[in-house]
Amino acid sequence: MISEAIITTIKKARRIVVFSGAGMSAESGVPTFRDDLTGLWQQYDFMKLATPEAFKADPALVWGWYEWRRTRLLAVEPNAGHQAIARWQAHYPLTIVTQNVDDLHERAGSYNVIHIHGSIFAPRCTKCKTPYEFESHYVQEPESGRRIDPPSCKVCEHPVRPGVVWFGEALHEPDLRAAIFAAENCDLVIAVGTSGVVQPAALIPRWAKDKGAVVVQINPSPTPIDEVSDYNIRMTAAQALPQIVEALNLD
Ligand code: APR
């Protein structure tokens, strides 16, 4: 049950940022990196797979891993948490800043989603940065995963890379700027399903707090965001968000 104080605070807010992390998609059946290394991938450390160095050293290994993850994402659906946010957004202009490289917010009907860690569905050329379109015929990767050579850019023939931000890489400047602007100009942040440890994304609730915003966190477990949150809802995303949206009486 969400407290009356939280609902009143949310109702008062005029500019709201939803800041989501891997826990947002967990109830859709998307495991986090940390839980996701099965089959072929078990022997690897994700901190080593999700880096520019890993791609340089073994492009087929890294591209194969992302293809395996991408095809698994195509097989899942947005959960009740994504749907609640989309329903809310149909009545109210929320800004969504997500660390997730999936498209589940959009598939639920959300718009204005800033993907600060990029998108697994938006690969680009390593050299000329031309976006790469996936072939329309689609091969389901075997459950154990496999190595796959990355495709070549249709313009300059250099290898294509996943469209995600790897560990050790800078965030895409326009996305970072948009996220900072949203954080610094909102009066409420809802931080949902994020461990709040990956920088600089984890600073978003702090930037907002520093400018006077209220921070509400939805996470079954404590995180470093507890230090700045005014309210902690110790529930899952798919439990808490529908309850919040219901209590807002939007219709
Ligand atoms: N509902 C809400 N929160 C949940 C749920 C759920 N159903 N299940 C798990 N959580 C919480 C966990 O308690 C944890 O705090 O979600 C958080 C997930 O943390 P991480 O896996 O660290 O995800 P995130 O914060 O998004 O990580 C940031 O690190 O994995 C890299 O680049 C990747 O964007 C990602 C970044």
CSV table of C-alpha atoms and ligand atoms in Angstrom, one decimal:
chain,number,residue,atom,x,y,z
A,1,MET,CA,0.0,0.0,0.0
A,2,ILE,CA,1.5,3.4,-1.0
A,3,SER,CA,1.2,6.0,1.7
A,4,GLU,CA,-1.1,9.0,1.4
A,5,ALA,CA,1.9,11.3,2.0
A,6,ILE,CA,3.6,9.9,-1.2
A,7,ILE,CA,0.5,10.3,-3.3
A,8,THR,CA,-0.1,13.9,-2.1
A,9,THR,CA,3.6,14.7,-2.9
A,10,ILE,CA,3.3,13.2,-6.4
A,11,LYS,CA,0.0,15.1,-7.0
A,12,LYS,CA,1.7,18.4,-6.1
A,13,ALA,CA,4.6,17.9,-8.5
A,14,ARG,CA,4.5,19.7,-11.8
A,15,ARG,CA,7.7,18.4,-13.5
A,16,ILE,CA,8.3,14.7,-12.9
A,17,VAL,CA,11.3,12.6,-14.0
A,18,VAL,CA,11.1,8.8,-13.9
A,19,PHE,CA,14.6,7.4,-13.6
A,20,SER,CA,14.6,3.7,-14.3
A,21,GLY,CA,17.2,0.9,-14.1
A,22,ALA,CA,17.4,-2.9,-14.7
A,23,GLY,CA,14.8,-3.6,-11.9
A,24,MET,CA,12.2,-1.9,-14.1
A,25,SER,CA,12.4,-4.7,-16.7
A,26,ALA,CA,13.0,-7.5,-14.2
A,27,GLU,CA,9.4,-8.5,-14.1
A,28,SER,CA,9.3,-8.7,-17.9
A,29,GLY,CA,11.8,-11.5,-17.5
A,30,VAL,CA,14.8,-9.5,-18.5
A,31,PRO,CA,17.7,-10.6,-16.2
A,32,THR,CA,20.2,-7.9,-15.3
A,33,PHE,CA,23.8,-8.3,-16.5
A,34,ARG,CA,24.7,-9.5,-13.2
A,35,ASP,CA,22.3,-12.5,-13.4
A,36,ASP,CA,22.5,-13.0,-17.1
A,37,LEU,CA,25.5,-15.0,-17.9
A,38,THR,CA,24.3,-18.5,-18.8
A,39,GLY,CA,25.4,-21.0,-21.4
A,40,LEU,CA,28.5,-19.9,-23.4
A,41,TRP,CA,28.6,-16.7,-21.4
A,42,GLN,CA,29.0,-18.2,-18.0
A,43,GLN,CA,32.7,-18.2,-18.2
A,44,TYR,CA,32.9,-14.4,-18.9
A,45,ASP,CA,32.7,-11.4,-16.6
A,46,PHE,CA,30.2,-8.9,-17.9
A,47,MET,CA,32.5,-6.1,-16.9
A,48,LYS,CA,34.9,-7.5,-19.5
A,49,LEU,CA,32.3,-8.2,-22.2
A,50,ALA,CA,30.7,-4.8,-22.0
A,51,THR,CA,33.8,-2.8,-22.8
A,52,PRO,CA,35.5,-1.2,-25.8
A,53,GLU,CA,38.6,-3.4,-25.1
A,54,ALA,CA,36.6,-6.6,-25.3
A,55,PHE,CA,35.1,-5.6,-28.6
A,56,LYS,CA,38.5,-4.7,-30.0
A,57,ALA,CA,40.0,-7.9,-28.8
A,58,ASP,CA,37.2,-10.2,-29.9
A,59,PRO,CA,34.4,-8.6,-31.9
A,60,ALA,CA,32.6,-11.9,-32.6
A,61,LEU,CA,32.4,-12.7,-28.9
A,62,VAL,CA,30.9,-9.4,-27.9
A,63,TRP,CA,28.6,-9.0,-31.0
A,64,GLY,CA,27.4,-12.6,-30.3
A,65,TRP,CA,26.6,-11.7,-26.7
A,66,TYR,CA,24.6,-8.6,-27.7
A,67,GLU,CA,22.7,-10.6,-30.4
A,68,TRP,CA,21.8,-13.2,-27.8
A,69,ARG,CA,20.6,-10.5,-25.5
A,70,ARG,CA,18.7,-8.6,-28.3
A,71,THR,CA,16.9,-11.7,-29.4
A,72,ARG,CA,15.9,-12.5,-25.8
A,73,LEU,CA,14.5,-8.9,-25.5
A,74,LEU,CA,12.4,-9.4,-28.6
A,75,ALA,CA,10.7,-12.3,-26.9
A,76,VAL,CA,9.5,-10.4,-23.8
A,77,GLU,CA,6.8,-7.9,-23.1
A,78,PRO,CA,6.5,-4.7,-21.1
A,79,ASN,CA,5.2,-5.4,-17.6
A,80,ALA,CA,2.6,-3.7,-15.4
A,81,GLY,CA,5.1,-1.1,-14.3
A,82,HIS,CA,6.0,0.0,-17.8
A,83,GLN,CA,2.3,0.1,-18.6
A,84,ALA,CA,1.4,2.2,-15.6
A,85,ILE,CA,4.1,4.8,-16.6
A,86,ALA,CA,2.7,4.9,-20.1
A,87,ARG,CA,-0.8,5.4,-18.8
A,88,TRP,CA,0.4,8.1,-16.5
A,89,GLN,CA,2.2,9.8,-19.4
A,90,ALA,CA,-0.9,9.8,-21.6
A,91,HIS,CA,-2.3,12.2,-19.0
A,92,TYR,CA,0.8,14.0,-17.9
A,93,PRO,CA,4.2,14.9,-19.6
A,94,LEU,CA,6.7,12.8,-17.6
A,95,THR,CA,10.3,12.7,-18.7
A,96,ILE,CA,11.7,9.2,-18.6
A,97,VAL,CA,15.5,8.8,-18.1
A,98,THR,CA,16.4,5.1,-18.4
A,99,GLN,CA,19.6,3.2,-18.0
A,100,ASN,CA,18.0,0.2,-19.8
A,101,VAL,CA,19.0,-0.6,-23.3
A,102,ASP,CA,15.7,-2.4,-24.0
A,103,ASP,CA,12.7,-0.7,-25.6
A,104,LEU,CA,10.1,-1.8,-23.1
A,105,HIS,CA,9.1,1.7,-22.0
A,106,GLU,CA,8.4,2.6,-25.7
A,107,ARG,CA,6.6,-0.7,-26.4
A,108,ALA,CA,4.3,0.1,-23.4
A,109,GLY,CA,3.4,3.4,-25.2
A,110,SER,CA,5.8,5.8,-23.5
A,111,TYR,CA,7.5,8.7,-25.4
A,112,ASN,CA,10.2,11.2,-24.4
A,113,VAL,CA,12.5,8.4,-23.2
A,114,ILE,CA,16.2,9.3,-22.8
A,115,HIS,CA,18.3,6.2,-23.1
A,116,ILE,CA,21.4,7.4,-21.3
A,117,HIS,CA,23.2,4.0,-21.8
A,118,GLY,CA,22.1,3.7,-25.4
A,119,SER,CA,19.9,1.1,-27.1
A,120,ILE,CA,20.6,-2.5,-28.0
A,121,PHE,CA,18.4,-1.9,-31.1
A,122,ALA,CA,20.5,1.0,-32.4
A,123,PRO,CA,23.9,-0.3,-33.5
A,124,ARG,CA,26.2,1.9,-35.5
A,125,CYS,CA,29.4,1.9,-37.6
A,126,THR,CA,32.6,1.9,-35.5
A,127,LYS,CA,34.1,4.3,-38.0
A,128,CYS,CA,31.5,6.6,-39.7
A,129,LYS,CA,28.8,6.1,-37.0
A,130,THR,CA,26.1,5.4,-39.7
A,131,PRO,CA,23.2,3.6,-38.0
A,132,TYR,CA,22.9,-0.1,-38.9
A,133,GLU,CA,19.5,-1.5,-39.8
A,134,PHE,CA,19.0,-5.1,-38.6
A,135,GLU,CA,18.0,-7.5,-41.4
A,136,SER,CA,14.2,-8.0,-41.3
A,137,HIS,CA,14.6,-11.8,-41.2
A,138,TYR,CA,15.5,-12.6,-37.7
A,139,VAL,CA,17.3,-15.6,-36.3
A,140,GLN,CA,16.6,-16.7,-32.7
A,141,GLU,CA,20.0,-17.2,-31.1
A,142,PRO,CA,20.4,-20.6,-29.4
A,143,GLU,CA,19.8,-20.6,-25.7
A,144,SER,CA,23.5,-21.1,-25.0
A,145,GLY,CA,24.5,-18.2,-27.2
A,146,ARG,CA,27.2,-18.2,-29.9
A,147,ARG,CA,29.9,-16.1,-31.4
A,148,ILE,CA,28.8,-14.0,-34.4
A,149,ASP,CA,31.0,-11.7,-36.6
A,150,PRO,CA,29.6,-8.2,-36.5
A,151,PRO,CA,28.1,-7.0,-39.8
A,152,SER,CA,29.9,-4.4,-42.0
A,153,CYS,CA,28.7,-0.9,-42.4
A,154,LYS,CA,26.8,-0.4,-45.7
A,155,VAL,CA,28.6,2.9,-46.2
A,156,CYS,CA,32.3,2.4,-45.3
A,157,GLU,CA,32.5,-1.4,-44.6
A,158,HIS,CA,34.0,-1.0,-41.2
A,159,PRO,CA,32.5,-3.2,-38.5
A,160,VAL,CA,29.2,-2.3,-36.8
A,161,ARG,CA,29.2,-2.1,-33.0
A,162,PRO,CA,26.3,-2.4,-30.5
A,163,GLY,CA,24.5,0.9,-29.8
A,164,VAL,CA,25.1,0.8,-26.1
A,165,VAL,CA,27.4,2.7,-23.8
A,166,TRP,CA,30.1,0.4,-22.5
A,167,PHE,CA,31.9,0.5,-19.2
A,168,GLY,CA,34.7,3.1,-19.5
A,169,GLU,CA,32.9,5.0,-22.3
A,170,ALA,CA,31.5,8.5,-22.0
A,171,LEU,CA,27.8,8.9,-22.2
A,172,HIS,CA,26.4,10.4,-25.5
A,173,GLU,CA,26.6,14.1,-24.8
A,174,PRO,CA,23.1,15.1,-26.0
A,175,ASP,CA,21.5,12.4,-23.8
A,176,LEU,CA,23.6,13.4,-20.8
A,177,ARG,CA,22.7,17.1,-21.3
A,178,ALA,CA,19.0,16.2,-21.6
A,179,ALA,CA,19.1,14.1,-18.5
A,180,ILE,CA,20.9,16.8,-16.5
A,181,PHE,CA,18.4,19.4,-17.7
A,182,ALA,CA,15.5,17.2,-16.7
A,183,ALA,CA,17.0,16.4,-13.3
A,184,GLU,CA,17.8,20.0,-12.5
A,185,ASN,CA,14.5,21.3,-13.6
A,186,CYS,CA,12.1,18.9,-12.1
A,187,ASP,CA,10.4,18.9,-8.7
A,188,LEU,CA,10.0,15.1,-8.3
A,189,VAL,CA,12.2,12.2,-9.3
A,190,ILE,CA,10.9,8.6,-9.1
A,191,ALA,CA,14.0,6.4,-9.1
A,192,VAL,CA,12.8,2.9,-9.9
A,193,GLY,CA,14.7,-0.4,-10.1
A,194,THR,CA,18.2,1.0,-10.0
A,195,SER,CA,21.1,0.1,-7.8
A,196,GLY,CA,22.4,3.6,-8.0
A,197,VAL,CA,26.0,2.6,-8.3
A,198,VAL,CA,26.8,3.1,-12.0
A,199,GLN,CA,28.1,6.6,-12.6
A,200,PRO,CA,27.4,9.2,-13.8
A,201,ALA,CA,23.7,8.0,-14.2
A,202,ALA,CA,23.5,7.4,-10.4
A,203,LEU,CA,23.9,11.2,-9.9
A,204,ILE,CA,20.5,12.0,-11.4
A,205,PRO,CA,18.5,11.8,-8.2
A,206,ARG,CA,21.3,13.7,-6.4
A,207,TRP,CA,21.3,16.5,-9.0
A,208,ALA,CA,17.6,16.8,-8.7
A,209,LYS,CA,17.8,16.8,-4.9
A,210,ASP,CA,20.4,19.5,-4.9
A,211,LYS,CA,18.0,21.7,-6.8
A,212,GLY,CA,15.2,21.1,-4.3
A,213,ALA,CA,13.3,18.2,-5.9
A,214,VAL,CA,11.7,15.4,-3.9
A,215,VAL,CA,13.1,11.9,-4.5
A,216,VAL,CA,10.8,8.8,-4.3
A,217,GLN,CA,12.5,5.5,-4.7
A,218,ILE,CA,10.9,2.2,-5.7
A,219,ASN,CA,13.1,-0.7,-5.0
A,220,PRO,CA,12.6,-3.8,-2.8
A,221,SER,CA,16.2,-3.5,-1.6
A,222,PRO,CA,18.2,-0.6,0.0
A,223,THR,CA,20.5,1.3,-2.4
A,224,PRO,CA,22.9,4.3,-2.1
A,225,ILE,CA,19.9,6.4,-3.4
A,226,ASP,CA,18.4,5.9,0.1
A,227,GLU,CA,20.8,8.7,1.2
A,228,VAL,CA,18.9,11.3,-0.9
A,229,SER,CA,15.4,9.7,-1.1
A,230,ASP,CA,12.5,11.4,0.8
A,231,TYR,CA,10.4,8.2,0.4
A,232,ASN,CA,11.3,4.6,-0.1
A,233,ILE,CA,8.7,2.2,-1.5
A,234,ARG,CA,10.0,-1.3,-0.8
A,235,MET,CA,8.0,-2.9,-3.5
A,236,THR,CA,8.7,-4.1,-7.1
A,237,ALA,CA,8.1,-1.8,-10.0
A,238,ALA,CA,5.2,-3.8,-11.3
A,239,GLN,CA,3.6,-3.7,-7.8
A,240,ALA,CA,4.2,-0.1,-6.9
A,241,LEU,CA,3.6,1.8,-10.2
A,242,PRO,CA,0.1,0.6,-11.0
A,243,GLN,CA,-0.9,1.4,-7.4
A,244,ILE,CA,0.5,4.9,-7.7
A,245,VAL,CA,-1.2,5.6,-11.0
A,246,GLU,CA,-4.5,4.2,-9.7
A,247,ALA,CA,-4.3,6.5,-6.7
A,248,LEU,CA,-3.7,9.6,-8.9
A,249,ASN,CA,-7.2,9.2,-10.4
A,250,LEU,CA,-6.1,10.3,-13.8
A,251,ASP,CA,-9.2,9.4,-15.8
B,1,APR,N1,11.4,-3.8,-9.1
B,1,APR,C1,12.2,-2.8,-8.7
B,1,APR,N2,13.5,-2.9,-8.4
B,1,APR,C2,14.0,-4.1,-8.6
B,1,APR,C3,13.3,-5.3,-9.1
B,1,APR,C4,11.9,-5.1,-9.3
B,1,APR,N3,11.2,-6.1,-9.8
B,1,APR,N4,14.1,-6.3,-9.2
B,1,APR,C5,15.3,-5.9,-8.8
B,1,APR,N5,15.3,-4.5,-8.5
B,1,APR,C6,16.4,-3.7,-8.1
B,1,APR,C7,17.5,-4.3,-7.4
B,1,APR,O1,17.3,-4.3,-6.0
B,1,APR,C8,18.7,-3.4,-7.8
B,1,APR,O2,18.8,-2.4,-6.8
B,1,APR,O3,16.9,-3.2,-9.3
B,1,APR,C9,18.3,-2.8,-9.1
B,1,APR,C10,19.0,-3.3,-10.3
B,1,APR,O4,20.4,-2.9,-10.2
B,1,APR,P1,21.4,-3.1,-11.4
B,1,APR,O5,21.4,-4.5,-11.9
B,1,APR,O6,22.7,-2.6,-10.9
B,1,APR,O7,20.8,-2.2,-12.5
B,1,APR,P2,21.1,-0.6,-12.9
B,1,APR,O8,21.0,0.2,-11.6
B,1,APR,O9,20.2,-0.3,-14.0
B,1,APR,O10,22.6,-0.7,-13.4
B,1,APR,C11,23.1,0.4,-14.1
B,1,APR,O11,24.9,-1.0,-14.9
B,1,APR,O12,24.4,-3.2,-15.6
B,1,APR,C12,25.0,-1.9,-16.0
B,1,APR,O13,24.9,-0.5,-17.9
B,1,APR,C13,24.1,-1.4,-17.1
B,1,APR,O14,22.5,0.4,-17.2
B,1,APR,C14,23.1,-0.6,-16.4
B,1,APR,C15,23.9,0.0,-15.3
